[in-house]
Short mmCIF file of C-alpha atoms in Angstrom, two decimals:
data_model
loop_
_atom_site.label_atom_id
_atom_site.label_comp_id
_atom_site.label_asym_id
_atom_site.label_seq_id
_atom_site.Cartn_x
_atom_site.Cartn_y
_atom_site.Cartn_z
CA MET A 1 -12.87 -0.85 -10.62
CA LEU A 2 -10.72 -1.65 -7.41
CA LYS A 3 -7.66 -2.15 -9.59
CA LYS A 4 -5.20 -2.02 -7.19
CA ILE A 5 -6.76 -4.76 -4.09
CA LYS A 6 -3.67 -5.19 -2.88
CA ILE A 7 -1.76 -2.47 -1.93
CA PRO A 8 -2.51 -2.23 2.03
CA ASP A 9 -4.83 0.52 3.09
CA ALA A 10 -1.62 1.43 5.32
CA THR A 11 0.43 1.99 2.73
CA ILE A 12 -2.09 4.25 0.75
CA GLY A 13 -2.27 6.24 4.17
CA ARG A 14 1.28 6.92 4.34
CA LEU A 15 2.22 7.74 0.91
CA SER A 16 -0.42 11.05 1.44
CA LEU A 17 1.60 11.37 4.47
CA TYR A 18 5.15 11.63 1.94
CA SER A 19 3.56 13.95 -0.40
CA ARG A 20 2.84 16.59 2.23
CA TYR A 21 6.43 16.28 3.72
CA LEU A 22 8.03 15.67 -0.54
CA ILE A 23 6.03 19.20 -1.20
CA GLU A 24 7.18 21.21 2.23
CA ALA A 25 10.94 19.59 1.05
CA HIS A 26 10.77 20.98 -2.53
CA GLU A 27 9.24 23.95 -1.63
CA LYS A 28 12.26 24.44 1.38
CA GLY A 29 14.93 23.74 -1.83
CA ILE A 30 15.70 20.33 -0.57
CA THR A 31 16.02 18.64 -4.43
CA THR A 32 16.99 14.74 -2.57
CA VAL A 33 15.82 12.78 -0.06
CA SER A 34 16.34 9.76 1.43
CA SER A 35 14.04 7.06 2.55
CA GLN A 36 15.48 7.95 5.72
CA HIS A 37 14.73 11.49 5.58
CA ILE A 38 11.01 10.73 4.63
CA ALA A 39 11.12 8.75 6.99
CA LYS A 40 12.22 10.76 10.24
CA ALA A 41 9.52 13.11 9.24
CA THR A 42 6.57 11.32 8.80
CA GLY A 43 6.90 8.48 12.33
CA VAL A 44 8.00 5.84 10.39
CA THR A 45 10.99 3.33 9.59
CA PRO A 46 12.91 3.77 6.11
CA ALA A 47 12.15 0.13 5.23
CA GLN A 48 8.55 0.99 5.53
CA VAL A 49 8.68 4.00 3.18
CA ARG A 50 11.17 1.85 0.88
CA LYS A 51 8.34 -1.25 1.13
CA ASP A 52 5.51 1.44 0.52
CA LEU A 53 6.81 2.75 -2.76
CA ALA A 54 8.75 -0.75 -4.46
CA TYR A 55 4.20 -1.91 -4.79
CA PHE A 56 4.99 1.06 -7.40
CA GLY A 57 7.62 0.45 -9.28
CA GLU A 58 11.52 1.63 -8.48
CA PHE A 59 12.77 5.06 -7.48
CA GLY A 60 15.33 6.99 -6.61
CA THR A 61 19.06 6.34 -7.11
CA ARG A 62 20.53 3.79 -4.52
CA GLY A 63 23.20 5.85 -1.83
CA VAL A 64 21.93 9.21 -3.37
CA GLY A 65 18.35 9.20 -2.82
CA TYR A 66 15.22 10.46 -4.12
CA ASN A 67 14.69 13.84 -6.61
CA SER A 68 12.64 15.43 -4.25
CA LYS A 69 9.61 17.24 -7.04
CA GLU A 70 9.91 14.13 -9.14
CA LEU A 71 8.94 11.45 -6.54
CA TYR A 72 5.78 13.90 -5.05
CA ASN A 73 4.36 14.58 -8.46
CA TYR A 74 4.54 10.23 -8.77
CA ILE A 75 2.94 10.13 -5.58
CA MET A 76 0.34 12.65 -6.57
CA LYS A 77 -0.59 10.73 -9.65
CA ILE A 78 -0.96 6.92 -7.97
CA LEU A 79 -2.98 9.31 -6.04
CA GLY A 80 -4.77 10.23 -8.55
CA LEU A 81 -4.22 13.68 -7.37
CA ASP A 82 -3.00 14.92 -10.69
CA LYS A 83 -5.78 16.48 -11.67
CA HIS A 84 -9.42 18.00 -9.35
CA TRP A 85 -12.16 16.38 -8.15
CA SER A 86 -15.80 17.76 -7.00
CA VAL A 87 -16.86 16.90 -4.83
CA ALA A 88 -20.39 16.64 -2.85
CA ILE A 89 -21.56 17.41 1.12
CA VAL A 90 -25.13 16.42 1.54
CA GLY A 91 -25.75 17.84 5.20
CA ALA A 92 -25.67 21.96 5.93
CA GLY A 93 -25.16 21.60 9.64
CA ASN A 94 -22.25 22.42 11.62
CA LEU A 95 -20.04 19.61 10.34
CA GLY A 96 -20.86 20.23 6.87
CA LYS A 97 -19.98 24.25 7.55
CA ALA A 98 -16.42 22.83 8.78
CA LEU A 99 -15.75 20.06 6.41
CA SER A 100 -16.67 22.82 3.25
CA GLN A 101 -15.06 25.54 4.46
CA TYR A 102 -11.49 22.93 5.24
CA LYS A 103 -8.81 24.43 3.66
CA GLY A 104 -6.56 21.10 3.69
CA PHE A 105 -9.10 20.07 1.03
CA TYR A 106 -8.30 23.05 -1.60
CA GLN A 107 -4.92 22.02 -1.28
CA ARG A 108 -4.89 18.89 -1.98
CA GLY A 109 -7.24 19.57 -5.40
CA PHE A 110 -11.04 18.79 -3.89
CA ASP A 111 -13.15 21.53 -5.02
CA ILE A 112 -16.66 21.32 -3.01
CA ALA A 113 -18.74 21.84 -5.51
CA CYS A 114 -22.21 22.22 -3.88
CA ILE A 115 -24.03 21.18 0.33
CA PHE A 116 -26.93 20.50 -0.30
CA ASP A 117 -29.15 19.70 2.51
CA ASN A 118 -32.83 19.20 1.81
CA ASP A 119 -34.40 21.78 5.38
CA PRO A 120 -36.16 25.31 3.30
CA LYS A 121 -34.66 27.80 5.68
CA LYS A 122 -30.70 26.51 4.32
CA VAL A 123 -31.97 25.89 0.35
CA GLY A 124 -30.33 28.64 -1.38
CA LYS A 125 -27.84 30.33 0.53
CA LYS A 126 -23.93 30.24 0.35
CA ILE A 127 -21.46 28.94 3.16
CA SER A 128 -18.18 31.15 1.77
CA ASN A 129 -19.15 30.95 -1.88
CA ILE A 130 -20.68 27.38 -2.05
CA ASN A 131 -24.24 26.90 -2.89
CA ILE A 132 -26.86 24.83 -0.97
CA CYS A 133 -28.51 22.92 -3.30
CA HIS A 134 -31.74 21.32 -2.53
CA LEU A 135 -30.96 17.70 -1.97
CA ASP A 136 -33.46 16.72 -4.83
CA SER A 137 -32.16 18.27 -7.43
CA LEU A 138 -28.74 15.89 -6.64
CA ASN A 139 -29.25 13.94 -9.97
CA GLU A 140 -28.93 17.14 -12.24
CA LYS A 141 -26.39 19.09 -10.24
CA VAL A 142 -24.45 16.05 -9.55
CA LYS A 143 -24.31 15.84 -13.44
CA GLU A 144 -23.99 19.59 -14.43
CA LEU A 145 -20.78 19.55 -11.61
CA LYS A 146 -19.59 16.50 -12.60
CA ILE A 147 -19.50 15.69 -8.85
CA THR A 148 -17.22 12.28 -8.83
CA LEU A 149 -16.90 12.33 -4.75
CA GLY A 150 -19.92 12.09 -1.20
CA ILE A 151 -19.64 13.87 2.12
CA ILE A 152 -21.85 12.45 4.02
CA ALA A 153 -22.89 14.68 6.84
CA VAL A 154 -25.84 14.62 8.63
CA PRO A 155 -27.78 12.41 11.29
CA ALA A 156 -26.54 8.90 12.02
CA GLN A 157 -30.42 7.92 11.01
CA ALA A 158 -30.12 9.69 8.21
CA ALA A 159 -26.58 8.24 6.71
CA GLN A 160 -27.88 5.42 4.73
CA GLU A 161 -31.20 7.24 2.64
CA VAL A 162 -28.39 9.90 2.12
CA ALA A 163 -26.10 7.17 0.40
CA ASP A 164 -28.86 5.36 -1.28
CA LYS A 165 -29.41 8.58 -3.00
CA LEU A 166 -25.44 9.30 -3.78
CA VAL A 167 -25.28 6.24 -5.78
CA LYS A 168 -28.45 6.52 -7.60
CA ALA A 169 -27.15 10.71 -8.48
CA GLY A 170 -23.58 8.25 -9.74
CA ILE A 171 -21.45 9.36 -7.06
CA ARG A 172 -18.55 6.95 -7.52
CA GLY A 173 -16.74 7.41 -3.40
CA ILE A 174 -18.30 8.47 -0.63
CA ILE A 175 -16.94 9.51 3.16
CA ASN A 176 -19.52 8.20 5.93
CA PHE A 177 -18.62 10.95 8.64
CA ALA A 178 -22.44 9.77 10.42
CA PRO A 179 -21.42 7.54 13.76
CA ILE A 180 -22.92 4.03 11.65
CA ASN A 181 -21.93 1.89 9.55
CA ILE A 182 -23.69 1.40 5.61
CA THR A 183 -23.69 -0.54 3.09
CA VAL A 184 -23.63 0.36 -0.77
CA ASP A 185 -23.39 -1.80 -3.61
CA GLU A 186 -19.72 -2.96 -4.35
CA ASN A 187 -18.70 -0.89 -7.54
CA ILE A 188 -19.20 2.22 -5.20
CA ILE A 189 -15.35 2.78 -2.65
CA LEU A 190 -17.15 3.80 0.67
CA ARG A 191 -14.63 4.79 3.60
CA ARG A 192 -16.41 5.51 7.01
CA VAL A 193 -14.25 8.06 9.19
CA ASP A 194 -15.08 7.26 12.71
CA LEU A 195 -14.77 10.76 14.84
CA SER A 196 -14.61 8.87 18.65
CA ALA A 197 -11.87 6.39 17.24
CA GLN A 198 -9.02 8.46 16.65
CA LEU A 199 -9.40 9.29 20.36
CA GLU A 200 -9.88 5.79 21.70
CA TYR A 201 -5.91 5.77 19.83
CA LEU A 202 -4.77 8.11 23.14
CA THR A 203 -6.67 6.86 25.37
CA TYR A 204 -5.64 3.18 25.16
CA TYR A 205 -1.79 4.88 25.07
CA LEU A 206 -2.69 7.16 28.18
CA GLU A 207 -4.98 4.20 30.28
CA ASP A 208 -3.15 3.33 33.41
CA ALA A 209 -0.10 4.23 31.86
CA MET B 1 4.51 6.49 29.63
CA LEU B 2 3.91 4.56 25.96
CA LYS B 3 3.67 1.09 27.56
CA LYS B 4 2.30 -0.67 24.32
CA ILE B 5 4.07 0.37 22.21
CA LYS B 6 5.28 -2.32 20.00
CA ILE B 7 1.15 -3.03 18.95
CA PRO B 8 0.48 -1.31 15.36
CA ASP B 9 -1.47 1.69 14.99
CA ALA B 10 -3.26 -0.19 13.03
CA THR B 11 -4.41 -2.64 14.99
CA ILE B 12 -5.65 -0.37 17.90
CA GLY B 13 -7.78 0.70 14.76
CA ARG B 14 -9.38 -2.72 14.63
CA LEU B 15 -9.50 -3.19 18.62
CA SER B 16 -12.05 0.19 18.38
CA LEU B 17 -14.02 -1.40 14.91
CA TYR B 18 -14.17 -5.00 16.19
CA SER B 19 -16.04 -3.61 19.97
CA ARG B 20 -18.12 -1.30 17.56
CA TYR B 21 -19.76 -4.99 16.19
CA LEU B 22 -19.36 -6.92 19.83
CA ILE B 23 -22.18 -4.48 21.15
CA GLU B 24 -24.42 -4.98 18.06
CA ALA B 25 -23.59 -8.46 18.25
CA HIS B 26 -24.63 -8.28 22.01
CA GLU B 27 -28.42 -6.21 21.88
CA LYS B 28 -29.22 -8.05 18.97
CA GLY B 29 -29.15 -11.25 21.41
CA ILE B 30 -25.88 -13.28 19.51
CA THR B 31 -23.77 -14.22 22.32
CA THR B 32 -21.23 -16.08 20.44
CA VAL B 33 -19.32 -15.08 17.96
CA SER B 34 -16.10 -17.13 16.04
CA SER B 35 -13.32 -14.65 14.48
CA GLN B 36 -14.98 -14.64 11.05
CA HIS B 37 -17.80 -13.27 11.91
CA ILE B 38 -16.24 -10.25 13.14
CA ALA B 39 -13.94 -10.59 9.99
CA LYS B 40 -17.10 -9.98 7.36
CA ALA B 41 -18.41 -7.48 9.98
CA THR B 42 -15.35 -5.76 10.05
CA GLY B 43 -14.28 -5.56 6.68
CA VAL B 44 -10.59 -7.70 7.48
CA THR B 45 -9.81 -10.83 6.93
CA PRO B 46 -10.70 -13.90 10.05
CA ALA B 47 -6.43 -14.52 10.60
CA GLN B 48 -5.68 -10.76 11.39
CA VAL B 49 -9.10 -10.73 14.15
CA ARG B 50 -6.77 -13.25 15.63
CA LYS B 51 -3.78 -11.90 15.78
CA ASP B 52 -4.83 -8.61 16.82
CA LEU B 53 -6.24 -10.34 19.44
CA ALA B 54 -3.42 -12.29 20.58
CA TYR B 55 -1.17 -8.81 21.16
CA PHE B 56 -3.38 -9.15 24.59
CA GLY B 57 -3.68 -12.65 25.65
CA GLU B 58 -5.90 -15.93 24.85
CA PHE B 59 -9.08 -15.22 24.53
CA GLY B 60 -12.41 -17.66 23.09
CA THR B 61 -12.93 -20.80 22.98
CA ARG B 62 -11.22 -23.12 19.66
CA GLY B 63 -14.14 -24.39 17.92
CA VAL B 64 -16.72 -22.27 19.50
CA GLY B 65 -15.96 -18.72 19.53
CA TYR B 66 -15.77 -16.25 20.98
CA ASN B 67 -18.72 -14.39 24.16
CA SER B 68 -19.57 -11.65 22.27
CA LYS B 69 -20.36 -8.94 26.24
CA GLU B 70 -16.93 -10.29 27.91
CA LEU B 71 -14.41 -9.56 24.21
CA TYR B 72 -16.35 -6.06 24.27
CA ASN B 73 -15.88 -5.45 27.74
CA TYR B 74 -12.59 -6.72 27.09
CA ILE B 75 -11.52 -4.50 24.35
CA MET B 76 -12.45 -1.22 25.99
CA LYS B 77 -10.79 -2.81 28.62
CA ILE B 78 -7.05 -1.90 26.77
CA LEU B 79 -8.46 0.55 24.91
CA GLY B 80 -8.92 2.78 27.93
CA LEU B 81 -12.60 3.15 27.31
CA ASP B 82 -14.14 1.23 30.76
CA LYS B 83 -14.29 5.00 31.96
CA HIS B 84 -15.39 8.50 30.75
CA TRP B 85 -12.24 10.88 29.55
CA SER B 86 -13.48 14.88 29.94
CA VAL B 87 -12.63 16.18 26.76
CA ALA B 88 -11.44 20.05 25.68
CA ILE B 89 -12.43 21.33 22.19
CA VAL B 90 -10.28 24.52 21.01
CA GLY B 91 -11.54 26.39 18.50
CA ALA B 92 -15.96 27.52 19.11
CA GLY B 93 -16.31 27.89 15.29
CA ASN B 94 -17.54 25.06 12.45
CA LEU B 95 -15.63 22.18 12.83
CA GLY B 96 -15.68 22.69 17.13
CA LYS B 97 -19.07 23.14 17.68
CA ALA B 98 -19.46 19.62 15.13
CA LEU B 99 -17.15 17.51 16.66
CA SER B 100 -18.66 19.43 20.51
CA GLN B 101 -21.93 17.70 19.10
CA TYR B 102 -20.96 14.38 17.77
CA LYS B 103 -22.97 11.95 19.13
CA GLY B 104 -20.08 9.03 18.21
CA PHE B 105 -18.29 11.03 20.96
CA TYR B 106 -20.55 10.28 23.78
CA GLN B 107 -22.05 6.59 22.94
CA ARG B 108 -17.65 5.75 23.15
CA GLY B 109 -17.30 7.38 27.06
CA PHE B 110 -16.32 11.22 25.84
CA ASP B 111 -16.97 13.27 27.33
CA ILE B 112 -16.20 17.19 25.86
CA ALA B 113 -15.95 19.08 28.95
CA CYS B 114 -15.64 23.03 27.41
CA ILE B 115 -14.40 24.27 24.46
CA PHE B 116 -11.75 27.57 24.54
CA ASP B 117 -12.05 30.02 22.40
CA ASN B 118 -10.57 33.70 22.03
CA ASP B 119 -13.22 35.30 20.36
CA PRO B 120 -14.73 37.83 23.17
CA LYS B 121 -18.49 37.44 20.81
CA LYS B 122 -18.33 33.56 21.26
CA VAL B 123 -17.19 32.90 25.25
CA GLY B 124 -19.95 33.14 27.37
CA LYS B 125 -22.28 31.42 25.63
CA LYS B 126 -23.10 27.65 24.88
CA ILE B 127 -23.42 25.26 22.34
CA SER B 128 -25.82 22.34 22.96
CA ASN B 129 -24.89 23.25 27.02
CA ILE B 130 -21.35 23.08 27.16
CA ASN B 131 -19.62 26.43 28.28
CA ILE B 132 -17.63 27.59 25.62
CA CYS B 133 -14.80 29.56 28.19
CA HIS B 134 -12.04 31.73 26.85
CA LEU B 135 -8.52 30.06 26.24
CA ASP B 136 -7.41 31.92 29.00
CA SER B 137 -9.07 30.17 31.78
CA LEU B 138 -7.95 26.71 29.86
CA ASN B 139 -5.66 26.02 32.61
CA GLU B 140 -7.39 26.15 35.81
CA LYS B 141 -10.95 24.94 33.66
CA VAL B 142 -8.48 22.08 32.82
CA LYS B 143 -7.97 21.58 36.43
CA GLU B 144 -11.41 22.15 38.17
CA LEU B 145 -12.69 19.88 34.78
CA LYS B 146 -10.19 16.70 34.80
CA ILE B 147 -9.67 17.50 31.55
CA THR B 148 -6.85 14.36 29.95
CA LEU B 149 -7.63 15.26 26.07
CA GLY B 150 -7.87 18.35 23.52
CA ILE B 151 -9.46 18.35 20.35
CA ILE B 152 -7.62 21.33 18.06
CA ALA B 153 -10.47 23.19 15.67
CA VAL B 154 -8.54 26.15 15.11
CA PRO B 155 -6.79 27.60 12.07
CA ALA B 156 -3.63 25.92 10.99
CA GLN B 157 -1.50 29.06 11.87
CA ALA B 158 -2.87 29.17 15.51
CA ALA B 159 -2.69 25.23 15.92
CA GLN B 160 1.47 25.44 17.02
CA GLU B 161 -0.09 27.26 19.89
CA VAL B 162 -2.66 26.66 21.05
CA ALA B 163 -1.49 23.08 21.36
CA ASP B 164 2.16 24.39 23.40
CA LYS B 165 -0.70 25.89 25.76
CA LEU B 166 -2.63 22.74 26.00
CA VAL B 167 0.44 20.43 27.13
CA LYS B 168 1.39 23.41 29.56
CA ALA B 169 -2.54 23.37 30.94
CA GLY B 170 -1.28 19.17 31.45
CA ILE B 171 -3.30 17.83 28.62
CA ARG B 172 -1.87 14.53 27.75
CA GLY B 173 -3.34 13.48 24.32
CA ILE B 174 -3.79 15.83 21.53
CA ILE B 175 -5.59 15.51 18.34
CA ASN B 176 -5.20 17.77 15.92
CA PHE B 177 -7.41 18.75 13.11
CA ALA B 178 -5.51 21.54 11.68
CA PRO B 179 -4.42 20.85 8.22
CA ILE B 180 -0.49 21.53 9.73
CA ASN B 181 1.93 19.76 11.32
CA ILE B 182 2.80 20.45 14.76
CA THR B 183 4.90 19.52 17.55
CA VAL B 184 5.06 18.29 21.02
CA ASP B 185 6.64 17.08 24.14
CA GLU B 186 6.90 12.94 23.57
CA ASN B 187 5.78 11.86 26.61
CA ILE B 188 2.50 13.85 24.72
CA ILE B 189 0.23 11.64 22.54
CA LEU B 190 -0.59 13.28 19.37
CA ARG B 191 -2.68 12.58 16.60
CA ARG B 192 -3.18 14.48 13.37
CA VAL B 193 -6.05 13.80 12.18
CA ASP B 194 -6.07 15.15 8.03
CA LEU B 195 -9.50 14.67 6.77
CA SER B 196 -8.19 15.60 3.19
CA ALA B 197 -5.98 11.83 3.85
CA GLN B 198 -9.77 10.12 3.98
CA LEU B 199 -10.22 11.78 0.30
CA GLU B 200 -7.70 10.27 -1.04
CA TYR B 201 -8.22 6.68 -0.53
CA LEU B 202 -11.14 7.20 -2.46
CA THR B 203 -9.20 9.35 -5.17
CA TYR B 204 -6.13 5.85 -5.14
CA TYR B 205 -9.30 3.43 -6.16
CA LEU B 206 -11.25 5.58 -8.70
CA GLU B 207 -8.26 7.34 -10.84
CA ASP B 208 -7.98 5.46 -14.04
CA ALA B 209 -10.52 2.80 -12.47
#
């Protein structure tokens, strides 16, 4: 299942960045871009851009550059973003609500299909047109709504149990926002988003600066 | 100001991970750990662990390993986390609320000092004991509460204006959660957290898997 395991994670992250720049360039009418342009807009070196792209084949014309829309389309295909993905959020607290309304998801083809919670006061309500469903209906809803990805937005102590339920329901990829490590079967793709680690990049640079 | 600019960003991110494992190990009574232990717990190779640590000096004893608490303390100092940091969140919407209650921040020494908004219906209220202040009071509050870091949790169209205000108020590091690129003076440390890029790591691996 892990078909492209040898590509560094950081390359995948940069492809995301490159694609955002490329569609912007295309929309501004810039049809051809160089690795220098991409590098400058995304804060990396031109050599890094070329190296990242080289993992996936030959692109562009030497001395000319890349067609912005073509390269955008190609990267979107590499990232699996040439189609829509159906996503479940578990946890209808503030984080779950915030994520369900995050415009960045929709821009990239992610549809939040349902928010799950086990609080009877929340179940049956809607958050900006997305239904809050009971966690007990997870299995049937995952099938019905063809949900592939799950986002864990519950408190730390509930995160592992929720992960187990998502896997059991047939979810194939999970993002964990709870500040705790969870484990899943190795054929499930799991990423933890540690929000405080983001602040730690700042403090590293600011410390005794 | 950018004192350690040559260290890769990914190394900083991994130091965060290592420190989390080390304090867990210490709390479980494991006083000595090897680079193999750290690597296994954090999903990298032992060579990577040694390389990351080598940027900062010589640690541990060959053939024995590292003292978990000592290495933890040292990494926390490298990351600037041997002290508390005062943080402002701008935007008292769902994301701002979620971030203000995120336990992971407090665990690592980040104090959310104030949440800023310009909605009169929100200003003056509290979110779990944190005051919501008017954005117009940003300058004075930053001084009064010794705020160094700012988190932007407003809609995309307001993000640049908020960033400008944070910089003017004397903030030195910014995390931008809005799904848009903003620019700041080069002596300000800026990071964008793109939540949809996190999902794109999943779809990359799941695409035609």
